[in-house]
């Protein structure tokens, strides 16, 4: 079973930066998409940024130009460089990985989630 181990997060001032890291461990098979979601109190979990194994990226409009997602395929690790942080970015950030498995004849996928790490941007 894949586990996503996160690091980073913390308290920063507006305009500051943080770098989140997340590495897949355990019974890792083939991982296609990795990325980050976030959730604030009273809100549903929302996409922040994703990146495929081919380095195609997708960002939420609210973070474009400020956040950069990257990955190391060999290490099954995804990163999120967050610059120009705003109070609105305050949330619990969850690492995400889409695991692909099964025979070619019948491919399956599994969504894996990290434990979450708190990012707080002070006023």
Tab-separated table of N, CA and C in Angstrom:
chain	number	residue	atom	x	y	z
A	1	UNK	N	0.840	-1.181	0.000
A	1	UNK	CA	0.000	0.000	0.000
A	1	UNK	C	0.879	1.235	0.000
A	2	UNK	N	0.596	2.144	-0.889
A	2	UNK	CA	1.386	3.352	-1.020
A	2	UNK	C	1.061	4.317	0.105
A	3	UNK	N	2.096	4.873	0.679
A	3	UNK	CA	1.946	5.947	1.638
A	3	UNK	C	2.684	7.175	1.136
A	4	UNK	N	2.102	8.322	1.363
A	4	UNK	CA	2.696	9.574	0.935
A	4	UNK	C	3.193	10.315	2.161
A	5	UNK	N	4.496	10.509	2.212
A	5	UNK	CA	5.132	11.146	3.352
A	5	UNK	C	5.484	12.574	2.989
A	6	UNK	N	4.914	13.504	3.719
A	6	UNK	CA	5.070	14.912	3.422
A	6	UNK	C	6.040	15.579	4.385
A	7	UNK	N	6.603	16.660	3.922
A	7	UNK	CA	7.432	17.503	4.766
A	7	UNK	C	7.282	18.947	4.304
A	8	UNK	N	7.620	19.853	5.175
A	8	UNK	CA	7.464	21.257	4.883
A	8	UNK	C	6.231	21.797	5.571
A	9	UNK	N	5.818	22.940	5.114
A	9	UNK	CA	4.703	23.606	5.743
A	9	UNK	C	5.167	24.421	6.932
A	10	UNK	N	4.271	25.220	7.442
A	10	UNK	CA	4.594	26.051	8.583
A	10	UNK	C	3.927	27.400	8.502
A	11	UNK	N	4.445	28.314	9.292
A	11	UNK	CA	3.910	29.667	9.381
A	11	UNK	C	4.841	30.633	8.669
A	12	UNK	N	4.281	31.402	7.761
A	12	UNK	CA	5.057	32.393	7.033
A	12	UNK	C	4.269	33.687	6.939
A	13	UNK	N	4.987	34.760	6.676
A	13	UNK	CA	4.356	36.053	6.473
A	13	UNK	C	3.887	36.196	5.036
A	14	UNK	N	2.895	37.030	4.805
A	14	UNK	CA	2.485	37.283	3.422
A	14	UNK	C	3.672	37.698	2.561
A	15	UNK	N	3.717	37.147	1.368
A	15	UNK	CA	4.827	37.398	0.478
A	15	UNK	C	5.979	36.438	0.652
A	16	UNK	N	5.916	35.623	1.667
A	16	UNK	CA	6.970	34.667	1.936
A	16	UNK	C	6.868	33.430	1.071
A	17	UNK	N	7.759	32.494	1.320
A	17	UNK	CA	7.840	31.282	0.516
A	17	UNK	C	7.923	30.044	1.392
A	18	UNK	N	7.427	28.965	0.857
A	18	UNK	CA	7.541	27.654	1.466
A	18	UNK	C	7.734	26.624	0.366
A	19	UNK	N	8.388	25.547	0.713
A	19	UNK	CA	8.577	24.451	-0.222
A	19	UNK	C	8.110	23.157	0.429
A	20	UNK	N	7.113	22.551	-0.153
A	20	UNK	CA	6.584	21.296	0.334
A	20	UNK	C	7.173	20.133	-0.456
A	21	UNK	N	7.385	19.035	0.229
A	21	UNK	CA	7.885	17.831	-0.406
A	21	UNK	C	7.003	16.656	-0.018
A	22	UNK	N	6.890	15.709	-0.916
A	22	UNK	CA	6.096	14.519	-0.660
A	22	UNK	C	6.691	13.351	-1.426
A	23	UNK	N	7.004	12.292	-0.710
A	23	UNK	CA	7.583	11.106	-1.319
A	23	UNK	C	6.669	9.910	-1.112
A	24	UNK	N	6.459	9.165	-2.167
A	24	UNK	CA	5.675	7.944	-2.083
A	24	UNK	C	6.541	6.818	-1.539
A	25	UNK	N	5.993	6.080	-0.613
A	25	UNK	CA	6.711	4.958	-0.025
A	25	UNK	C	5.775	3.770	0.118
A	26	UNK	N	6.337	2.659	0.552
A	26	UNK	CA	5.554	1.447	0.684
A	26	UNK	C	5.527	0.661	-0.608
A	27	UNK	N	4.415	0.044	-0.874
A	27	UNK	CA	4.268	-0.774	-2.074
A	27	UNK	C	3.906	0.120	-3.250
A	28	UNK	N	4.944	0.704	-3.829
A	28	UNK	CA	4.759	1.641	-4.923
A	28	UNK	C	4.763	0.902	-6.250
A	29	UNK	N	3.745	1.116	-7.009
A	29	UNK	CA	3.709	0.589	-8.369
A	29	UNK	C	3.977	1.753	-9.319
A	30	UNK	N	3.250	1.871	-10.367
A	30	UNK	CA	3.473	2.954	-11.312
A	30	UNK	C	2.613	4.153	-10.936
A	31	UNK	N	3.265	5.300	-10.806
A	31	UNK	CA	2.566	6.529	-10.458
A	31	UNK	C	2.555	7.456	-11.656
A	32	UNK	N	1.389	7.858	-12.038
A	32	UNK	CA	1.246	8.808	-13.128
A	32	UNK	C	1.217	10.229	-12.569
A	33	UNK	N	0.062	10.673	-12.184
A	33	UNK	CA	-0.088	12.031	-11.693
A	33	UNK	C	0.248	12.137	-10.209
A	34	UNK	N	0.978	13.158	-9.860
A	34	UNK	CA	1.195	13.534	-8.474
A	34	UNK	C	0.856	15.007	-8.340
A	35	UNK	N	0.585	15.424	-7.132
A	35	UNK	CA	0.282	16.830	-6.965
A	35	UNK	C	-0.161	17.183	-5.575
A	36	UNK	N	-0.800	18.324	-5.501
A	36	UNK	CA	-1.196	18.891	-4.223
A	36	UNK	C	-2.612	19.419	-4.263
A	37	UNK	N	-3.328	19.156	-3.208
A	37	UNK	CA	-4.630	19.723	-2.963
A	37	UNK	C	-4.586	20.437	-1.624
A	38	UNK	N	-5.560	21.268	-1.373
A	38	UNK	CA	-5.613	21.941	-0.094
A	38	UNK	C	-7.056	22.064	0.378
A	39	UNK	N	-7.192	22.221	1.672
A	39	UNK	CA	-8.508	22.313	2.265
A	39	UNK	C	-8.487	23.281	3.434
A	40	UNK	N	-9.409	24.214	3.406
A	40	UNK	CA	-9.591	25.168	4.483
A	40	UNK	C	-10.857	24.812	5.246
A	41	UNK	N	-10.957	25.255	6.499
A	41	UNK	CA	-12.164	24.962	7.272
A	41	UNK	C	-13.424	25.419	6.550
A	42	UNK	N	-14.399	24.548	6.493
A	42	UNK	CA	-15.654	24.871	5.854
A	42	UNK	C	-15.647	24.750	4.346
A	43	UNK	N	-14.531	24.340	3.790
A	43	UNK	CA	-14.426	24.201	2.347
A	43	UNK	C	-14.054	22.774	1.973
A	44	UNK	N	-14.397	22.412	0.766
A	44	UNK	CA	-13.998	21.116	0.248
A	44	UNK	C	-12.560	21.173	-0.247
A	45	UNK	N	-11.968	20.017	-0.305
A	45	UNK	CA	-10.615	19.926	-0.810
A	45	UNK	C	-10.570	20.369	-2.272
A	46	UNK	N	-9.609	21.206	-2.594
A	46	UNK	CA	-9.503	21.740	-3.934
A	46	UNK	C	-8.113	21.508	-4.505
A	47	UNK	N	-8.074	21.402	-5.804
A	47	UNK	CA	-6.811	21.196	-6.494
A	47	UNK	C	-5.943	22.436	-6.410
A	48	UNK	N	-4.662	22.226	-6.155
A	48	UNK	CA	-3.678	23.295	-6.189
A	48	UNK	C	-2.828	23.165	-7.439
A	49	UNK	N	-2.185	22.025	-7.581
A	49	UNK	CA	-1.326	21.786	-8.727
A	49	UNK	C	-1.078	20.301	-8.880
A	50	UNK	N	-0.993	19.854	-10.107
A	50	UNK	CA	-0.646	18.471	-10.390
A	50	UNK	C	0.421	18.423	-11.468
A	51	UNK	N	1.095	17.298	-11.520
A	51	UNK	CA	2.128	17.092	-12.523
A	51	UNK	C	2.161	15.619	-12.874
A	52	UNK	N	2.238	15.335	-14.159
A	52	UNK	CA	2.284	13.960	-14.615
A	52	UNK	C	3.720	13.478	-14.679
A	53	UNK	N	3.871	12.202	-14.939
A	53	UNK	CA	5.199	11.627	-15.075
A	53	UNK	C	5.945	12.198	-16.265
A	54	UNK	N	5.220	12.767	-17.187
A	54	UNK	CA	5.818	13.417	-18.353
A	54	UNK	C	5.981	14.915	-18.141
A	55	UNK	N	5.772	15.366	-16.915
A	55	UNK	CA	5.992	16.750	-16.506
A	55	UNK	C	4.962	17.730	-17.043
A	56	UNK	N	3.815	17.239	-17.432
A	56	UNK	CA	2.717	18.133	-17.759
A	56	UNK	C	2.094	18.626	-16.461
A	57	UNK	N	1.878	19.917	-16.365
A	57	UNK	CA	1.396	20.504	-15.121
A	57	UNK	C	0.025	21.121	-15.280
A	58	UNK	N	-0.642	21.234	-14.160
A	58	UNK	CA	-1.948	21.859	-14.097
A	58	UNK	C	-2.038	22.620	-12.783
A	59	UNK	N	-2.443	23.882	-12.865
A	59	UNK	CA	-2.517	24.723	-11.684
A	59	UNK	C	-3.898	25.319	-11.517
A	60	UNK	N	-4.271	25.502	-10.270
A	60	UNK	CA	-5.448	26.298	-9.993
A	60	UNK	C	-5.171	27.738	-10.396
A	61	UNK	N	-6.188	28.404	-10.889
A	61	UNK	CA	-6.005	29.788	-11.326
A	61	UNK	C	-5.463	30.672	-10.203
A	62	UNK	N	-5.849	30.381	-8.989
A	62	UNK	CA	-5.476	31.212	-7.863
A	62	UNK	C	-3.997	31.143	-7.515
A	63	UNK	N	-3.297	30.141	-8.014
A	63	UNK	CA	-1.888	29.987	-7.665
A	63	UNK	C	-0.966	30.112	-8.862
A	64	UNK	N	-1.517	30.266	-10.038
A	64	UNK	CA	-0.684	30.390	-11.226
A	64	UNK	C	0.254	31.583	-11.112
A	65	UNK	N	1.498	31.350	-11.459
A	65	UNK	CA	2.500	32.393	-11.377
A	65	UNK	C	3.149	32.516	-10.024
A	66	UNK	N	2.593	31.865	-9.023
A	66	UNK	CA	3.150	31.926	-7.678
A	66	UNK	C	3.673	30.576	-7.203
A	67	UNK	N	2.976	29.519	-7.561
A	67	UNK	CA	3.363	28.177	-7.145
A	67	UNK	C	3.978	27.421	-8.319
A	68	UNK	N	4.909	26.559	-8.005
A	68	UNK	CA	5.533	25.722	-9.009
A	68	UNK	C	5.589	24.284	-8.511
A	69	UNK	N	4.997	23.387	-9.265
A	69	UNK	CA	5.024	21.979	-8.913
A	69	UNK	C	6.080	21.274	-9.760
A	70	UNK	N	6.810	20.388	-9.142
A	70	UNK	CA	7.832	19.629	-9.841
A	70	UNK	C	7.904	18.241	-9.232
A	71	UNK	N	8.646	17.363	-9.872
A	71	UNK	CA	8.750	16.006	-9.348
A	71	UNK	C	10.054	15.353	-9.754
A	72	UNK	N	10.404	14.354	-8.991
A	72	UNK	CA	11.538	13.501	-9.274
A	72	UNK	C	10.963	12.105	-9.453
A	73	UNK	N	10.852	11.671	-10.685
A	73	UNK	CA	10.222	10.389	-10.967
A	73	UNK	C	10.974	9.216	-10.332
A	74	UNK	N	12.288	9.298	-10.332
A	74	UNK	CA	13.088	8.218	-9.774
A	74	UNK	C	12.834	8.048	-8.283
A	75	UNK	N	12.541	9.133	-7.608
A	75	UNK	CA	12.300	9.096	-6.170
A	75	UNK	C	10.818	9.098	-5.823
A	76	UNK	N	9.974	9.128	-6.838
A	76	UNK	CA	8.532	9.222	-6.609
A	76	UNK	C	8.204	10.353	-5.643
A	77	UNK	N	8.813	11.471	-5.890
A	77	UNK	CA	8.673	12.618	-5.013
A	77	UNK	C	8.136	13.813	-5.792
A	78	UNK	N	7.228	14.513	-5.175
A	78	UNK	CA	6.662	15.717	-5.765
A	78	UNK	C	6.927	16.887	-4.839
A	79	UNK	N	7.140	18.043	-5.429
A	79	UNK	CA	7.443	19.243	-4.676
A	79	UNK	C	6.462	20.343	-5.035
A	80	UNK	N	6.292	21.242	-4.120
A	80	UNK	CA	5.490	22.423	-4.380
A	80	UNK	C	6.227	23.633	-3.833
A	81	UNK	N	6.764	24.424	-4.729
A	81	UNK	CA	7.407	25.666	-4.355
A	81	UNK	C	6.361	26.759	-4.345
A	82	UNK	N	6.156	27.350	-3.196
A	82	UNK	CA	5.131	28.363	-3.025
A	82	UNK	C	5.796	29.700	-2.750
A	83	UNK	N	5.633	30.611	-3.670
A	83	UNK	CA	6.178	31.953	-3.539
A	83	UNK	C	5.044	32.960	-3.515
A	84	UNK	N	5.336	34.117	-2.993
A	84	UNK	CA	4.319	35.151	-2.925
A	84	UNK	C	3.070	34.711	-2.191
A	85	UNK	N	3.265	34.058	-1.081
A	85	UNK	CA	2.135	33.500	-0.340
A	85	UNK	C	1.197	34.586	0.170
A	86	UNK	N	-0.074	34.261	0.140
A	86	UNK	CA	-1.123	35.157	0.589
A	86	UNK	C	-1.891	34.514	1.735
A	87	UNK	N	-2.549	35.328	2.554
A	87	UNK	CA	-3.372	34.747	3.620
A	87	UNK	C	-4.399	33.748	3.097
A	88	UNK	N	-4.890	33.962	1.897
A	88	UNK	CA	-5.859	33.059	1.303
A	88	UNK	C	-5.286	31.677	1.021
A	89	UNK	N	-3.974	31.556	1.029
A	89	UNK	CA	-3.339	30.268	0.817
A	89	UNK	C	-3.331	29.407	2.065
A	90	UNK	N	-3.723	29.977	3.180
A	90	UNK	CA	-3.755	29.226	4.429
A	90	UNK	C	-4.701	28.039	4.310
A	91	UNK	N	-4.173	26.861	4.553
A	91	UNK	CA	-4.955	25.638	4.414
A	91	UNK	C	-4.097	24.453	4.819
A	92	UNK	N	-4.734	23.316	4.917
A	92	UNK	CA	-4.008	22.066	5.031
A	92	UNK	C	-3.746	21.570	3.622
A	93	UNK	N	-2.497	21.328	3.319
A	93	UNK	CA	-2.109	20.888	1.995
A	93	UNK	C	-1.886	19.386	1.990
A	94	UNK	N	-2.530	18.718	1.051
A	94	UNK	CA	-2.472	17.269	0.951
A	94	UNK	C	-1.739	16.845	-0.306
A	95	UNK	N	-0.817	15.950	-0.136
A	95	UNK	CA	-0.139	15.354	-1.268
A	95	UNK	C	-1.050	14.326	-1.923
A	96	UNK	N	-0.958	14.234	-3.232
A	96	UNK	CA	-1.800	13.322	-4.000
A	96	UNK	C	-0.954	12.545	-5.004
A	97	UNK	N	-1.311	11.294	-5.178
A	97	UNK	CA	-0.663	10.475	-6.194
A	97	UNK	C	-1.675	9.526	-6.801
A	98	UNK	N	-1.638	9.417	-8.092
A	98	UNK	CA	-2.477	8.471	-8.808
A	98	UNK	C	-1.625	7.271	-9.188
A	99	UNK	N	-1.946	6.141	-8.600
A	99	UNK	CA	-1.218	4.918	-8.850
A	99	UNK	C	-1.897	4.132	-9.960
A	100	UNK	N	-1.119	3.727	-10.929
A	100	UNK	CA	-1.614	2.921	-12.036
A	100	UNK	C	-1.079	1.501	-11.879
A	101	UNK	N	-1.956	0.533	-12.005
A	101	UNK	CA	-1.539	-0.850	-11.836
A	101	UNK	C	-2.413	-1.796	-12.641
A	102	UNK	N	-2.035	-3.049	-12.647
A	102	UNK	CA	-2.784	-4.062	-13.356
A	102	UNK	C	-2.194	-4.360	-14.714
A	103	UNK	N	-2.677	-5.419	-15.319
A	103	UNK	CA	-2.177	-5.790	-16.642
A	103	UNK	C	-2.615	-4.789	-17.697
A	104	UNK	N	-1.917	-4.811	-18.792
A	104	UNK	CA	-2.235	-3.912	-19.892
A	104	UNK	C	-3.671	-4.104	-20.341
A	105	UNK	N	-4.126	-5.330	-20.269
A	105	UNK	CA	-5.473	-5.650	-20.718
A	105	UNK	C	-6.559	-5.035	-19.841
A	106	UNK	N	-6.205	-4.716	-18.604
A	106	UNK	CA	-7.189	-4.176	-17.677
A	106	UNK	C	-6.482	-3.297	-16.649
A	107	UNK	N	-6.212	-2.087	-17.035
A	107	UNK	CA	-5.492	-1.144	-16.185
A	107	UNK	C	-6.430	-0.546	-15.145
A	108	UNK	N	-5.920	-0.418	-13.933
A	108	UNK	CA	-6.672	0.180	-12.846
A	108	UNK	C	-5.907	1.373	-12.288
A	109	UNK	N	-6.600	2.207	-11.527
A	109	UNK	CA	-5.971	3.349	-10.894
A	109	UNK	C	-6.425	3.454	-9.449
A	110	UNK	N	-5.590	4.067	-8.645
A	110	UNK	CA	-5.879	4.245	-7.236
A	110	UNK	C	-5.397	5.620	-6.796
A	111	UNK	N	-6.247	6.339	-6.131
A	111	UNK	CA	-5.890	7.654	-5.621
A	111	UNK	C	-5.339	7.532	-4.214
A	112	UNK	N	-4.163	8.084	-4.005
A	112	UNK	CA	-3.504	8.037	-2.713
A	112	UNK	C	-3.351	9.448	-2.166
A	113	UNK	N	-3.475	9.564	-0.858
A	113	UNK	CA	-3.432	10.869	-0.211
A	113	UNK	C	-2.456	10.880	0.949
A	114	UNK	N	-1.793	12.002	1.119
A	114	UNK	CA	-0.933	12.192	2.263
A	114	UNK	C	-1.725	12.585	3.484
A	115	UNK	N	-1.019	12.750	4.583
A	115	UNK	CA	-1.668	13.066	5.845
A	115	UNK	C	-2.053	14.533	5.961
A	116	UNK	N	-1.464	15.355	5.136
A	116	UNK	CA	-1.731	16.776	5.164
A	116	UNK	C	-0.716	17.525	6.001
A	117	UNK	N	-0.381	18.707	5.561
A	117	UNK	CA	0.528	19.565	6.306
A	117	UNK	C	-0.026	20.981	6.313
A	118	UNK	N	0.040	21.603	7.464
A	118	UNK	CA	-0.559	22.919	7.631
A	118	UNK	C	0.334	24.004	7.068
A	119	UNK	N	-0.257	24.851	6.266
A	119	UNK	CA	0.398	26.057	5.782
A	119	UNK	C	-0.413	27.247	6.271
A	120	UNK	N	0.231	28.103	7.017
A	120	UNK	CA	-0.438	29.275	7.560
A	120	UNK	C	0.307	30.527	7.130
A	121	UNK	N	-0.412	31.431	6.513
A	121	UNK	CA	0.144	32.704	6.075
A	121	UNK	C	-0.493	33.797	6.918
A	122	UNK	N	0.306	34.450	7.703
A	122	UNK	CA	-0.199	35.426	8.653
A	122	UNK	C	-0.642	36.707	7.956
A	123	UNK	N	-1.499	37.440	8.640
A	123	UNK	CA	-2.008	38.675	8.090
A	123	UNK	C	-0.970	39.783	8.177
